[in-house]
Each structure stands twice: as C-alpha cells, then as structure tokens.
XYZ file of C-alpha atoms in Angstrom:
712
model
C 18.910 -6.805 27.216
C 20.366 -7.276 23.752
C 21.730 -3.730 23.967
C 23.488 -4.647 27.216
C 24.852 -7.774 25.564
C 26.366 -5.687 22.752
C 27.942 -3.255 25.237
C 29.401 -6.108 27.281
C 30.874 -7.621 24.146
C 32.641 -4.330 23.370
C 33.859 -3.948 26.968
C 35.229 -7.498 27.055
C 38.059 -6.550 24.699
C 39.294 -3.919 27.156
C 38.553 -5.452 30.587
C 37.619 -9.176 30.611
C 37.391 -9.439 34.424
C 35.024 -6.501 34.815
C 32.965 -7.846 31.944
C 32.622 -11.235 33.651
C 31.435 -9.592 36.898
C 28.888 -7.463 35.053
C 27.682 -10.419 33.016
C 26.887 -12.386 36.211
C 24.825 -9.481 37.531
C 22.993 -9.096 34.240
C 22.198 -12.818 34.144
C 20.804 -12.621 37.672
C 18.538 -9.704 36.735
C 17.403 -11.478 33.587
C 16.243 -14.417 35.694
C 13.876 -12.238 37.738
C 11.084 -12.093 35.196
C 7.854 -10.358 36.111
C 4.538 -12.024 35.366
C 3.276 -11.398 31.822
C 4.802 -11.199 28.368
C 8.580 -10.802 28.503
C 10.859 -10.485 25.516
C 14.118 -8.913 24.386
C 13.380 -5.562 22.825
C 16.473 -5.522 20.589
C 17.184 -1.805 20.654
C 17.969 -0.133 18.357
C 16.083 -1.146 15.243
C 17.399 0.469 12.075
C 16.295 0.962 8.504
C 18.360 1.607 5.398
C 17.300 4.430 3.068
C 18.468 3.597 -0.483
C 18.575 6.638 -2.723
C 18.588 9.106 0.163
C 21.303 11.753 -0.350
C 24.318 11.371 1.925
C 24.846 14.459 4.113
C 27.416 15.431 6.703
C 26.524 13.935 10.103
C 24.443 11.097 8.619
C 24.718 7.529 9.862
C 25.652 5.205 7.014
C 26.546 1.620 6.168
C 28.912 0.411 3.475
C 27.134 -1.127 0.515
C 28.493 -4.528 -0.498
C 30.444 -4.786 -3.718
C 28.145 -5.232 -6.694
C 27.135 -8.851 -7.091
C 27.979 -9.663 -3.457
C 25.846 -10.273 -0.366
C 26.282 -7.944 2.632
C 28.982 -9.081 5.072
C 29.193 -8.420 8.799
C 31.628 -5.599 8.052
C 29.026 -4.011 5.799
C 26.546 -3.909 8.699
C 28.674 -1.647 10.913
C 27.477 1.920 11.374
C 29.607 4.942 10.466
C 29.167 8.689 10.855
C 29.894 10.943 7.884
C 32.540 13.388 9.078
C 32.855 15.466 5.948
C 32.196 15.272 2.230
C 34.832 16.162 -0.319
C 35.584 15.664 -3.956
C 38.935 14.396 -5.140
C 40.379 15.975 -8.240
C 38.460 14.746 -11.264
C 36.782 12.066 -9.188
C 33.503 11.263 -7.509
C 32.280 12.614 -4.142
C 34.094 11.028 -1.214
C 32.946 10.733 2.417
C 35.255 10.610 5.434
C 33.783 8.101 7.897
C 34.083 7.736 11.668
C 33.131 4.378 13.290
C 30.084 4.494 15.587
C 30.068 1.068 17.239
C 33.436 -0.622 16.832
C 35.792 1.608 18.803
C 38.773 -0.421 17.560
C 38.045 0.411 13.916
C 39.917 3.304 12.366
C 38.455 6.123 10.322
C 38.164 5.535 6.607
C 36.933 7.125 3.378
C 34.545 5.728 0.800
C 32.896 6.963 -2.415
C 29.444 8.332 -1.641
C 27.886 5.956 -4.184
C 29.038 3.030 -2.021
C 27.177 4.263 1.075
C 23.567 3.929 2.209
C 22.050 6.231 4.826
C 20.719 4.491 7.941
C 18.074 5.737 10.367
C 17.955 4.307 13.888
C 14.495 4.227 15.415
C 15.652 6.057 18.528
C 16.708 9.038 16.405
C 14.501 12.005 15.585
C 13.429 12.109 11.959
C 11.854 14.935 9.974
C 9.675 13.399 7.255
C 8.386 14.853 4.039
C 6.464 13.440 1.096
C 7.046 13.586 -2.633
C 4.217 12.664 -4.995
C 4.953 9.838 -7.431
C 1.645 9.841 -9.284
C -2.101 9.880 -8.859
C -5.343 8.452 -10.243
C -8.316 10.825 -10.354
C -11.790 9.523 -11.135
C -13.678 10.730 -8.070
C -14.275 14.412 -8.799
C -14.197 16.366 -5.540
C -14.051 13.268 -3.330
C -11.160 13.085 -0.799
C -8.027 11.211 -1.815
C -6.846 7.826 -0.632
C -3.096 7.912 -0.046
C -0.394 5.293 -0.544
C 2.993 5.928 1.105
C 6.197 4.132 0.166
C 8.142 4.189 3.436
C 9.423 2.239 6.400
C 6.192 1.912 8.352
C 7.591 2.932 11.752
C 8.665 6.305 10.402
C 5.488 6.659 8.339
C 3.457 6.157 11.513
C 5.439 8.984 13.088
C 4.506 11.104 10.082
C 0.822 10.254 10.559
C 0.987 11.361 14.183
C 1.438 14.870 12.803
C -1.446 14.592 10.358
C -3.926 12.177 12.001
C -3.262 11.717 15.730
C -6.514 10.627 17.390
C -8.460 10.822 14.111
C -8.322 7.261 12.763
C -11.495 5.152 12.958
C -10.010 1.758 12.102
C -6.631 0.168 11.523
C -6.404 -3.132 9.661
C -2.988 -4.789 9.444
C -1.673 -8.082 8.134
C 1.883 -8.186 9.567
C 4.485 -10.831 8.639
C 3.436 -14.090 10.283
C 6.895 -15.106 11.540
C 6.578 -18.651 10.256
C 10.340 -19.093 10.095
C 10.366 -18.663 6.332
C 12.384 -15.793 4.855
C 9.448 -13.379 4.665
C 10.509 -10.426 6.814
C 13.641 -8.569 7.840
C 14.867 -7.172 11.128
C 17.680 -4.638 10.805
C 17.956 -5.549 7.127
C 18.480 -9.279 7.893
C 15.961 -12.002 7.121
C 14.637 -13.674 10.287
C 14.379 -17.441 9.951
C 13.767 -20.511 12.091
C 17.404 -20.715 13.246
C 17.272 -17.288 14.892
C 17.128 -17.846 18.667
C 15.551 -14.399 19.096
C 12.968 -14.877 16.343
C 9.922 -14.363 18.578
C 11.492 -11.514 20.554
C 12.427 -9.649 17.387
C 8.908 -10.036 16.023
C 7.325 -8.822 19.259
C 9.757 -5.902 19.516
C 8.994 -4.936 15.924
C 5.236 -5.103 16.566
C 5.289 -3.330 19.932
C 7.014 -0.240 18.546
C 4.444 0.102 15.796
C 1.424 -0.688 17.958
C 2.393 2.055 20.415
C 2.268 4.588 17.586
C -0.914 3.053 16.156
C -2.596 3.484 19.536
C -2.017 7.236 19.344
C -3.514 7.386 15.863
C -6.765 5.675 16.848
C -9.700 7.780 18.010
C -9.825 7.156 21.786
C -13.604 7.684 21.822
C -14.496 5.003 19.262
C -12.181 3.028 16.978
C -10.965 -0.480 16.237
C -7.662 -2.222 15.573
C -7.868 -5.408 13.498
C -4.834 -7.691 13.187
C -4.653 -10.763 10.937
C -2.382 -13.483 12.293
C -1.768 -17.249 12.197
C -0.942 -19.775 14.929
C 2.791 -18.953 15.076
C 2.334 -15.708 17.038
C -1.387 -15.474 17.841
C -1.009 -16.145 21.577
C 1.987 -13.848 22.048
C 0.260 -11.163 20.023
C -2.871 -11.411 22.181
C -0.754 -10.792 25.291
C 1.053 -7.909 23.597
C -2.266 -6.305 22.656
C -3.520 -6.662 26.230
C -0.389 -4.894 27.501
C -0.538 -2.158 24.847
C -4.292 -1.527 25.077
C -5.162 -2.074 28.748
C -8.881 -1.871 29.412
C -9.857 -2.556 25.776
C -12.010 -5.538 24.915
C -10.096 -7.944 22.654
C -11.794 -10.739 20.751
C -10.435 -13.387 18.391
C -12.204 -14.652 15.276
C -11.136 -17.722 13.297
C -11.484 -17.420 9.512
C -11.636 -20.329 7.060
C -9.235 -19.124 4.357
C -8.245 -22.376 2.633
C -10.830 -25.192 2.802
C -8.467 -27.518 0.905
C -5.859 -27.118 3.629
C -2.162 -26.251 3.607
C 0.085 -29.223 4.330
C 2.426 -28.924 7.316
C 4.918 -31.710 8.051
C 3.891 -33.861 11.055
C 0.941 -31.578 11.841
C -2.705 -31.123 10.981
C -3.369 -29.441 7.656
C -4.036 -25.760 8.303
C -7.225 -24.242 6.880
C -7.619 -21.102 8.991
C -6.149 -17.840 10.188
C -7.219 -15.507 12.945
C -8.398 -11.933 13.313
C -7.794 -10.147 16.612
C -10.197 -7.239 17.175
C -9.280 -4.540 19.701
C -12.218 -2.317 20.685
C -11.136 1.223 21.613
C -13.540 3.396 23.614
C -17.217 2.833 22.903
C -16.797 1.050 19.557
C -18.571 -2.290 19.113
C -19.112 -4.474 16.027
C -22.346 -3.366 14.377
C -25.098 -5.499 12.898
C -24.501 -5.601 9.145
C -25.369 -7.493 5.987
C -22.196 -9.562 6.360
C -23.122 -13.223 6.763
C -19.925 -14.615 8.227
C -21.277 -18.053 9.085
C -24.104 -19.113 6.749
C -26.051 -22.148 7.906
C -25.766 -25.335 5.802
C -28.101 -25.216 2.828
C -29.057 -21.583 3.439
C -28.521 -19.113 0.629
C -26.321 -16.176 1.580
C -28.419 -13.135 0.664
C -26.371 -9.974 0.309
C -28.554 -7.842 -1.962
C -27.256 -5.657 -4.755
C -30.053 -3.159 -5.272
C -29.402 -1.799 -8.777
C -28.037 -3.948 -11.620
C -26.139 -2.443 -14.569
C -28.361 -2.402 -17.653
C -25.419 -3.036 -19.973
C -24.412 -6.661 -19.981
C -20.792 -7.541 -19.117
C -18.738 -10.705 -19.102
C -19.853 -13.628 -21.266
C -22.480 -13.133 -24.003
C -22.136 -9.364 -23.759
C -21.448 -8.615 -27.435
C -24.097 -7.297 -29.806
C -24.018 -10.497 -31.853
C -24.658 -12.602 -28.738
C -28.294 -11.426 -28.498
C -31.191 -11.136 -30.937
C -33.301 -8.372 -29.418
C -31.269 -6.280 -26.976
C -29.386 -3.720 -29.078
C -31.362 -0.474 -29.120
C -30.875 3.204 -28.225
C -31.974 4.641 -24.879
C -33.298 8.195 -25.154
C -32.109 10.698 -22.514
C -33.233 14.322 -22.392
C -30.461 16.758 -23.335
C -30.313 18.171 -19.813
C -29.452 14.703 -18.527
C -32.258 14.706 -15.962
C -34.258 11.637 -16.962
C -34.725 8.777 -19.422
C -37.512 9.463 -21.913
C -37.786 6.044 -23.572
C -36.002 3.888 -26.098
C -35.947 2.952 -29.763
C -36.520 -0.409 -31.394
C -33.948 -3.191 -31.507
C -31.536 -2.718 -34.412
C -30.985 -6.068 -36.167
C -27.459 -7.320 -36.600
C -25.863 -6.096 -39.807
C -27.484 -2.672 -39.644
C -25.362 0.296 -38.655
C -26.302 2.606 -35.807
C -26.227 5.387 -38.362
C -29.295 3.781 -39.996
C -31.346 4.022 -36.783
C -34.073 6.706 -36.547
C -33.104 10.010 -34.962
C -33.921 10.409 -31.246
C -36.990 12.492 -30.281
C -36.486 16.285 -30.235
C -34.566 17.457 -27.177
C -33.053 14.025 -26.554
C -29.732 12.276 -27.038
C -29.408 8.545 -27.538
C -27.141 6.109 -25.754
C -26.196 2.710 -27.145
C -24.593 -0.168 -25.238
C -20.938 0.468 -26.091
C -17.922 -1.044 -24.310
C -14.899 0.979 -23.216
C -12.917 -0.270 -26.184
C -15.595 1.091 -28.533
C -17.074 -2.284 -29.493
C -20.823 -2.860 -29.491
C -22.340 -4.650 -26.504
C -25.969 -5.329 -25.566
C -28.454 -4.505 -22.846
C -29.798 -7.025 -20.355
C -33.413 -6.253 -21.300
C -35.341 -6.176 -24.545
C -36.863 -2.861 -25.651
C -40.483 -3.757 -24.625
C -39.327 -4.963 -21.200
C -37.186 -1.868 -20.778
C -40.180 0.400 -21.461
C -42.281 -1.575 -18.998
C -39.607 -1.239 -16.297
C -39.234 2.471 -17.074
C -42.951 3.068 -16.461
C -42.724 1.164 -13.172
C -39.764 3.290 -11.984
C -37.368 0.364 -12.154
C -34.803 2.110 -14.402
C -32.289 4.583 -12.969
C -30.040 7.109 -14.711
C -26.576 7.297 -13.126
C -23.632 9.649 -13.256
C -21.802 10.649 -16.380
C -18.924 8.290 -17.186
C -15.417 9.535 -17.870
C -15.372 7.812 -21.262
C -18.782 9.303 -22.183
C -22.409 8.377 -21.695
C -24.323 7.797 -18.472
C -24.588 4.823 -16.187
C -27.979 3.116 -16.513
C -29.195 0.479 -14.081
C -32.430 -1.342 -13.268
C -34.208 -3.317 -10.566
C -34.196 -7.024 -11.371
C -37.109 -9.365 -10.730
C -35.145 -10.773 -7.788
C -34.839 -7.323 -6.229
C -38.573 -6.796 -6.597
C -39.065 -10.067 -4.708
C -36.825 -8.621 -1.982
C -39.100 -5.571 -1.887
C -42.119 -7.841 -1.461
C -40.277 -9.763 1.294
C -39.390 -6.558 3.133
C -35.617 -6.846 2.727
C -35.716 -3.792 0.436
C -38.004 -0.842 1.091
C -39.466 1.614 -1.468
C -39.211 5.088 0.087
C -40.896 6.968 -2.779
C -39.955 8.243 -6.230
C -37.372 10.700 -7.516
C -38.434 13.645 -9.711
C -37.567 11.490 -12.723
C -40.030 8.841 -11.600
C -37.357 6.359 -10.505
C -38.137 4.370 -7.374
C -36.149 5.224 -4.252
C -35.168 1.848 -2.819
C -33.135 1.246 0.313
C -31.977 -1.760 2.290
C -34.355 -2.486 5.153
C -32.654 -1.849 8.478
C -34.957 -4.354 10.164
C -34.495 -7.177 7.652
C -31.085 -6.945 5.999
C -28.879 -5.410 8.673
C -29.742 -7.645 11.590
C -26.881 -10.135 11.391
C -24.375 -10.385 14.177
C -20.881 -11.556 13.272
C -19.831 -14.922 14.660
C -16.448 -15.939 16.064
C -15.942 -18.469 13.264
C -16.135 -17.185 9.682
C -16.731 -19.904 7.096
C -18.354 -18.021 4.221
C -16.787 -19.072 0.898
C -16.033 -15.445 0.088
C -13.162 -15.547 2.603
C -11.102 -18.034 0.579
C -7.656 -16.471 0.217
C -6.926 -18.720 -2.756
C -9.900 -17.798 -4.917
C -10.519 -14.236 -3.745
C -6.928 -13.366 -2.834
C -4.242 -14.951 -5.021
C -6.400 -15.796 -8.059
C -8.219 -12.480 -7.866
C -4.935 -10.543 -7.698
C -3.552 -12.325 -10.769
C -6.600 -11.145 -12.689
C -5.966 -7.509 -11.704
C -2.179 -7.426 -12.156
C -1.377 -10.390 -14.412
C 2.071 -12.018 -14.293
C 2.991 -10.272 -11.028
C 3.431 -12.457 -7.961
C 2.650 -11.531 -4.375
C 2.668 -14.134 -1.562
C -0.541 -14.847 0.342
C -2.786 -11.835 -0.356
C -5.929 -11.734 1.777
C -9.391 -12.287 0.350
C -10.770 -8.894 -0.649
C -14.132 -9.807 0.869
C -12.626 -10.957 4.183
C -10.995 -7.547 4.685
C -14.155 -5.798 3.484
C -16.340 -7.603 6.019
C -13.856 -7.136 8.871
C -13.978 -3.372 8.274
C -17.723 -3.345 7.619
C -18.519 -4.168 11.260
C -16.777 -0.952 12.384
C -17.049 1.635 9.590
C -20.281 0.718 7.776
C -22.089 3.344 9.868
C -19.233 5.858 9.453
C -19.351 7.083 5.831
C -16.429 9.470 6.415
C -14.218 7.042 8.322
C -10.422 7.075 8.048
C -8.826 3.620 7.746
C -5.072 2.952 8.018
C -3.070 -0.113 6.970
C 0.650 0.111 7.747
C 1.446 -3.368 6.429
C -0.387 -2.668 3.188
C 1.247 -5.364 1.054
C -0.727 -5.686 -2.167
C -3.229 -2.979 -1.175
C -6.253 -5.126 -0.266
C -7.400 -2.773 2.507
C -7.592 0.260 0.202
C -9.449 -1.864 -2.354
C -11.947 -2.986 0.314
C -12.559 0.607 1.447
C -13.396 1.599 -2.143
C -15.941 -1.208 -2.335
C -17.561 -0.066 0.900
C -17.800 3.468 -0.485
C -19.486 2.277 -3.677
C -22.129 0.411 -1.717
C -23.473 3.447 0.113
C -21.876 6.485 -1.545
C -19.545 7.001 1.412
C -16.347 9.076 1.402
C -14.187 6.832 3.570
C -10.440 7.359 3.156
C -7.711 4.760 3.270
C -4.059 5.420 4.091
C -1.811 2.568 2.961
C 1.836 2.241 3.993
C 4.286 -0.277 2.572
C 7.986 -0.408 1.884
C 9.677 -1.191 -1.425
C 11.612 -4.334 -0.538
C 12.093 -6.912 -3.253
C 11.335 -10.577 -2.632
C 14.172 -12.921 -1.528
C 14.093 -14.608 -4.938
C 14.302 -11.308 -6.807
C 17.081 -10.107 -4.503
C 19.268 -13.080 -5.494
C 18.635 -12.466 -9.202
C 19.290 -8.738 -8.961
C 22.551 -9.156 -7.041
C 23.746 -11.569 -9.711
C 23.183 -8.773 -12.217
C 25.435 -6.516 -10.148
C 22.527 -4.412 -8.858
C 22.049 -2.953 -5.374
C 19.223 -1.261 -3.441
C 18.749 2.236 -4.834
C 19.378 1.202 -8.448
C 16.405 1.957 -10.700
C 15.871 -1.651 -11.809
C 16.048 -2.888 -8.207
C 13.530 -0.299 -6.963
C 11.177 -0.950 -9.892
C 10.622 -4.514 -8.632
C 9.936 -3.525 -5.010
C 6.595 -4.279 -3.352
C 5.246 -0.733 -3.481
C 6.240 0.038 -7.074
C 5.590 -3.393 -8.595
C 2.538 -4.587 -6.648
C 0.787 -2.063 -4.379
C 0.588 0.964 -6.653
C -0.357 -1.009 -9.816
C -3.011 -3.007 -7.932
C -4.719 0.055 -6.445
C -4.526 1.957 -9.743
C -6.003 -1.042 -11.565
C -8.832 -1.299 -9.042
C -9.769 2.362 -9.625
C -9.444 2.410 -13.408
C -10.717 -1.109 -14.080
C -7.694 -1.725 -16.296
C -4.642 -3.933 -15.830
C -1.204 -2.238 -15.710
C -0.778 -3.185 -19.381
C -4.012 -1.477 -20.419
C -6.777 -4.042 -21.116
C -9.967 -3.928 -19.074
C -10.013 -6.416 -16.204
C -12.212 -9.406 -16.928
C -14.798 -10.794 -14.528
C -17.132 -9.434 -11.880
C -16.995 -8.638 -8.201
C -19.004 -11.144 -6.196
C -21.231 -11.345 -3.156
C -22.637 -8.169 -1.624
C -22.011 -5.803 -4.537
C -21.807 -7.581 -7.887
C -20.601 -5.543 -10.856
C -17.965 -5.655 -13.553
C -14.410 -5.187 -12.262
C -13.713 -3.196 -15.434
C -16.077 -0.452 -14.220
C -13.511 0.582 -11.622
C -14.365 3.072 -8.875
C -15.170 6.761 -8.713
C -12.255 7.414 -6.380
C -9.088 9.502 -6.157
C -5.708 8.091 -5.083
C -2.306 9.734 -4.744
C 0.983 7.884 -4.337
C 3.843 9.262 -2.252
C 7.399 8.358 -1.274
C 8.550 9.500 2.159
C 11.640 11.697 2.375
C 13.915 12.534 5.301
C 14.423 16.273 5.672
C 17.017 18.272 7.596
C 15.431 20.407 10.357
C 17.264 23.646 9.517
C 15.876 24.056 5.960
C 12.409 23.189 7.286
C 12.629 25.830 10.015
C 13.712 28.433 7.450
C 10.825 27.637 5.060
C 13.213 26.129 2.491
C 11.632 22.666 2.443
C 7.991 23.653 1.988
C 7.556 21.467 -1.096
C 8.286 18.347 0.994
C 6.139 19.416 3.936
C 3.239 20.616 1.753
C 1.571 17.174 1.359
C 1.537 16.759 5.154
C -0.428 19.976 5.564
C -2.871 18.859 2.866
C -3.328 15.468 4.561
C -3.866 17.068 7.956
C -6.654 19.148 6.423
C -8.419 16.115 4.929
C -6.563 15.123 1.725
C -9.068 16.768 -0.544
C -9.246 19.647 -2.962
C -6.318 21.734 -4.164
C -2.918 21.407 -2.481
C -0.749 24.429 -1.751
C 2.505 23.349 -3.382
C 4.687 26.476 -3.355
C 5.585 28.926 -0.602
C 4.469 32.489 -1.336
C 5.462 35.866 -0.008
C 2.027 36.503 1.553
C -0.557 33.691 1.905
C -2.523 31.090 -0.010
C -6.014 29.701 0.586
C -6.991 26.252 -0.742
C -10.266 24.322 -0.411
C -9.855 23.012 3.137
C -6.840 24.864 4.540
C -4.788 28.007 4.239
C -1.161 29.004 4.863
C -0.028 32.418 6.066
C 3.615 32.792 5.049
C 4.117 36.371 6.303
C 2.427 37.926 9.349
C 2.431 41.283 7.573
C -0.220 39.844 5.225
C -2.473 38.727 8.092
C -5.338 41.141 7.374
C -5.819 39.917 3.830
C -5.327 36.355 5.053
C -8.023 36.667 7.729
C -10.465 38.178 5.260
C -9.898 35.329 2.791
C -10.266 32.714 5.532
C -13.560 34.218 6.698
C -14.999 33.831 3.191
C -13.839 30.221 2.743
C -16.621 28.293 4.479
C -15.063 24.870 3.846
C -11.774 25.827 5.525
C -10.729 23.616 8.451
C -7.098 24.435 9.249
C -4.961 27.573 9.122
C -1.178 27.095 9.136
C 0.728 30.182 10.274
C 4.461 30.446 9.540
C 6.040 32.519 12.294
C 8.573 32.537 15.138
C 6.642 35.352 16.827
C 4.500 33.861 19.606
C 2.601 37.090 20.184
C 1.915 37.513 16.483
C 0.689 33.918 16.241
C -1.687 34.398 19.155
C -2.961 37.626 17.609
C -3.889 35.893 14.344
C -5.435 32.953 16.209
C -7.699 35.304 18.121
C -9.279 36.549 14.886
C -9.776 33.181 13.165
C -13.315 31.747 12.943
C -14.069 29.191 15.666
C -14.428 26.432 13.044
C -10.778 26.823 11.939
C -7.917 25.046 13.736
C -4.764 27.150 14.004
C -1.395 25.398 13.611
C 1.943 27.143 14.004
C 4.653 26.403 11.462
C 7.218 25.229 11.772
C 7.157 24.866 15.525
C 4.384 22.228 15.525
C 6.190 20.171 12.894
C 9.643 20.327 14.483
C 8.327 19.704 18.002
C 6.312 16.702 16.820
C 9.372 15.003 15.362
C 12.042 16.247 17.774
C 10.342 14.417 20.627
C 10.961 10.704 20.127
C 7.613 9.312 18.993
C 7.433 5.706 20.032
C 10.987 5.064 21.099
C 13.479 2.657 19.677
C-alpha cells in the first residue's frame, strides 16, 4: 500500500481529480482487511553500498556534503547514464532521475555518489576474503560475512539451500529507540509505520531463511522482547504453516530494567519453530534448576596446568615438576620431582632415555604450576586418570586429569568408564541415562542466562574498551542451540543478525565439548552506532571512508570478538583473563581449535561472470557450497583444478584428465563445469562418480540470482 501511496503522490501533481478518485478506491480496499496479520509491506526496501564502484546503469543516491546529515533530496534515486572525465578533473557521472519525474538530469562527481540496491532487483554476489584465523587443522571453516543480510541470504541460497540445521537470530527489538534503520533511516517511536516496517523487514528475510532450512529436520530460533513478540508469532505462523511454534521466557536480568510507568522488565523470549521432524532433544542443559539444587553440568577432563589466580610457580610449594612424555608422543611415562623455587629448570635431572619433558609454562613464557603434586600425579597416572592431549600451536601437549569430583560422578553413574586407551588412560563418557535426561522447560531461570554478567561483562573481557549494546549471554545461545544440534556433530548453523558474534562463539563451545565439526555462518553489516555516526560526520567523514568503516559493527566488534574467542587473546594481544563457566569450564585464554574466515560481499556484473572474468569473486561461493573446508581454488585455469572437496573444469576439452582426477579424489563432493554446451555438460555428468554433485557454471549461478529470490 505504501507503494501505491507514493505513486498517488506523484500523480497528484499532474491530475488532482483523478488522484482523488483513485485515493477513495484505495482507501475502500484498505478497509477490507482479511483475518490474520496485516501490515504495510513498504516496497521497495533499499540498501546503500558504500565503497562499491559506480558503474553505468547503477542506481545511486547523492552523498550529503561532508559534515552534513542526509537531506530528503539526498534520498532520491538516480540512474547513472554515463561516466566521463572532465579535463584534468575527477570522474563525473551524468544522472537521470528515477522517481521524481519533475527533476531534471544532473551531473555529479563519482566520489559524491553511493550505489543503491533495491531488494526487488536481481543481484550477483561475490565474496572477497578480509582475513582468517587458522587453529583447527583440517577442520571446516566458520565464515563471517560483512553484508546486508537480505542479499547475503540470497547468496546462501546458492551455497546452502535446504542444508541448514539451525538458524538463531537476534533481530532489532523495535523498542522505538534508534537501534535499526529502514531504507537508511532510523526507525523511532514517532514513526507511524514502525511496526509495519519491522514486520516487512522480517518477512522478507524469513522467507529466504525458510528455503535455507532443511525441510526434513531443522529449527529456527528467534530472540525477541515484548514489543514485537505477538506480531512475530503471527508472522512465523504465516511463514511456516504447519510447523510447531513454541515460546520460551528467559530470565536475562534478575535486577530488572526500569521502564517508566511499567513493571521492571527481567526477561526476553525465544520463539522456536520446528521444521519437519525436528524436536528439542534431552540434553545436559538445566534450564530451570530447582531451588537449592546444584546445577550439575559435568566437565569430564580438567586441565592439569593451573590457570587464573594462584597459577604462578611461586604461588605453590610442591607443584612445579617436569612431566615425561615418550618421544613419539604416544603416552606419559611419569614425572620428575618438584623443583624448589629459586632453582632453574636447567638444574633439573635429564628426562629418562627416549623421553622429552614438559613443564607448566604459560603462553607468555612465564612459569606456572600444575594442579597436582608429583606423588599425586603419579598415583593418578597409574589409575588412568591422566590424559595426553593434542599438540599445542605454541609447543607442548595438552595434559588433563580426572578430578576427585569426576570420580564421584563415575561412582554415581553420571559418567561411565568404557575401558582404557592403549596408553592406559581411562575412556570416560557422559552417561546417556543419567546426564542427558533433562527436558527443557518453557521458563529458563538458570543464572548462566544473565545477559549482564555473561553478555555485556563477558564481551568487555574479550574485546576491552569496545562497546556493543545488549549482547546475549553466551550460555543462553549455547543452550538454545544444544537442544537441536547436540546430536548433530556436523550441523550447519546460520545467524543473519550476528551482531557481536555470540552464535559463532557458542557453536565453537559445542564443538569443544564433543569434538564435533559444526559450522557457523555469521552475517552482519558494518553500520556504525548512532553516537559514532554523529562524531564521524562532525569530522567531515562519510560512509565508505576508511575511518568510518573501521568503526562499523563487523570490523570493530564481530570480527575481533570471534578472532579473540579462537586465539584466546584480546585484539591488543594479551591473553584473555578468566574461565568459561558451567558445562565446560576452562581458561578463556586456551581459545579453540577452530578455523574462521572473514569475507565482505561484493556486487558483480553478470556479463564478466558469464565470461569467466569474475572467478576470483565467485570462487569462495564454490568453496562454501562444497563444505568450506580444505584448499580453495582461487584462480581460473586453462584446463581444470581439483581441490579437497570439489573440482572445477574450466575447459571441456580437458574433460578426460578432469574425470580421471575426480575418480581418484575420494573426498570430492561437487564438480563445477564451466560450459555453455548443454550436450557437453550432460556428457561429463554421465561419467562422474555417483557421489559427486555436478553443477553447471555459470548457468546455475546466473539463474539463481536472476530469478528474484524473496521479492522486495
């Protein structure tokens, strides 16, 4: 209806009487509302693309003068007619008005224009890598995408349609505060269409999200507060007909948030949409512990090296000694005696023949201490209560042990001893009957869900001096996902309102707890906060300027937070202090054995893509479609290339060698074939192994994005 309103406004200047007649008819139709959720869909929604090169035919807006706020004139859309360069000057664009038919053509310097994408237009996305963190060996990569999330969801339809196991999102709550934008304008309490704009924004994205979710078994989880919870529930019912939807109330702030003339708010809500056969599983998550009952969420193996307080060598009198490991790294042989303070490690006796020794040393090279004395360590070693872990990046091996409390859990049946490894170490697992029998409740009151302590305070510890409003508790997101992906160690989880990156962080914790290879895909834009925007404009800066973009959400918060979680170090370098709590307790500074790559989404022109001249931008999409793991094929070749999980045939004339290489690559999942020859494509497909999916380039790519995915 808002589109009709805009058209009527334009027509009124030319024919007032006809406009009045049409307006009466439109008002009559608007009054005939069907039963259900009705709202103005505010078509079209647009997004500005700072830094995107201006090309002929692009839609653009005029950037405001430096130091100024955008005016209504700046919000008009123009089409770039041609680009030219005046003698000795900067590039100039000739502009044709798109909406205001009374406006005349004009010319502006290219640097004063910003490209605009309307959501009803076809887009052709690419990705450019902006960095990575690699600590996970051959594990698949988590991905973080800096992009407008509607277009990024379209991108994911090419790489992950029907493959996603869970989506967790924390969209803007529409409280009336200046926290989110619609068509590059903040939406506040005074906006008469505030609720309609929010619903229109959500509906477009939920329609795309629905296509990403596995129709056989998957879950959508949406965090929301009281401002839109009831409208959102209706929207979800309309978007996911036939799916069971349940609401959970979460205690996030026991102290309460003051609201004028209302009750103090202490909670938020989670709406769970169950797709296909998925149901919340019984897990170790204790969402609603009974009063006076201890919340038992067992950590099986405890790090032998002490962390946190009293972890220095001088803080203990009998816990600084070498652990002897055989040179092949297969088992722990024993240990030496405690070395008194004041004596150098160089004065300690040599390790037994065929062994190397490991001391408790921190990442910064300083001397720490073990949690056990040497005699107790030897006793635990004989009992199989000491375990040798993987080799650390900084050197040495991880060493852990079973505490007395864990042995009590074994006696109580909550942990089960399944046998011994070749090294003699006990094989201990969580008892399915005892520990994983809890059913989640509809009210979550566990203290671990406090967004103050385990959201805001926790985030300040990871990325000090950087502010982000209202981050979720890490453990609340972790438990919400646990009910749906705990039994899926290779699950794919998407968050397209990624914010500070809590969802990716939670997925890494879930992986550490059971050795899973779950992948997270996080999408967020790079908007600056309203406060920063005012400061930056006063400096004469605009979107697209390096200093402006450096302070955007993705660059300043999301990427540093996820990198810090993996490395265990703050953005400035020091190890992060403190420990993770609850189900899996360990030092935050240990980080995670995970891989993450960061991308920025680009907007490509279809002609270069079709002629294989934009392969570098499309290459990450092919890699993601094949699983985001192993080597990526970065450069187009004259024949073919075979990576770990996929291959690309660039020339049909090289098909025989290509097919032979594919047959030998047992881990291959997808074969991309660049050709316009339908018969040739079918011929190659007929000779591919049954385990390999064949995808035609660039027809599959162009078709996917030429058809409007999701509307606008």
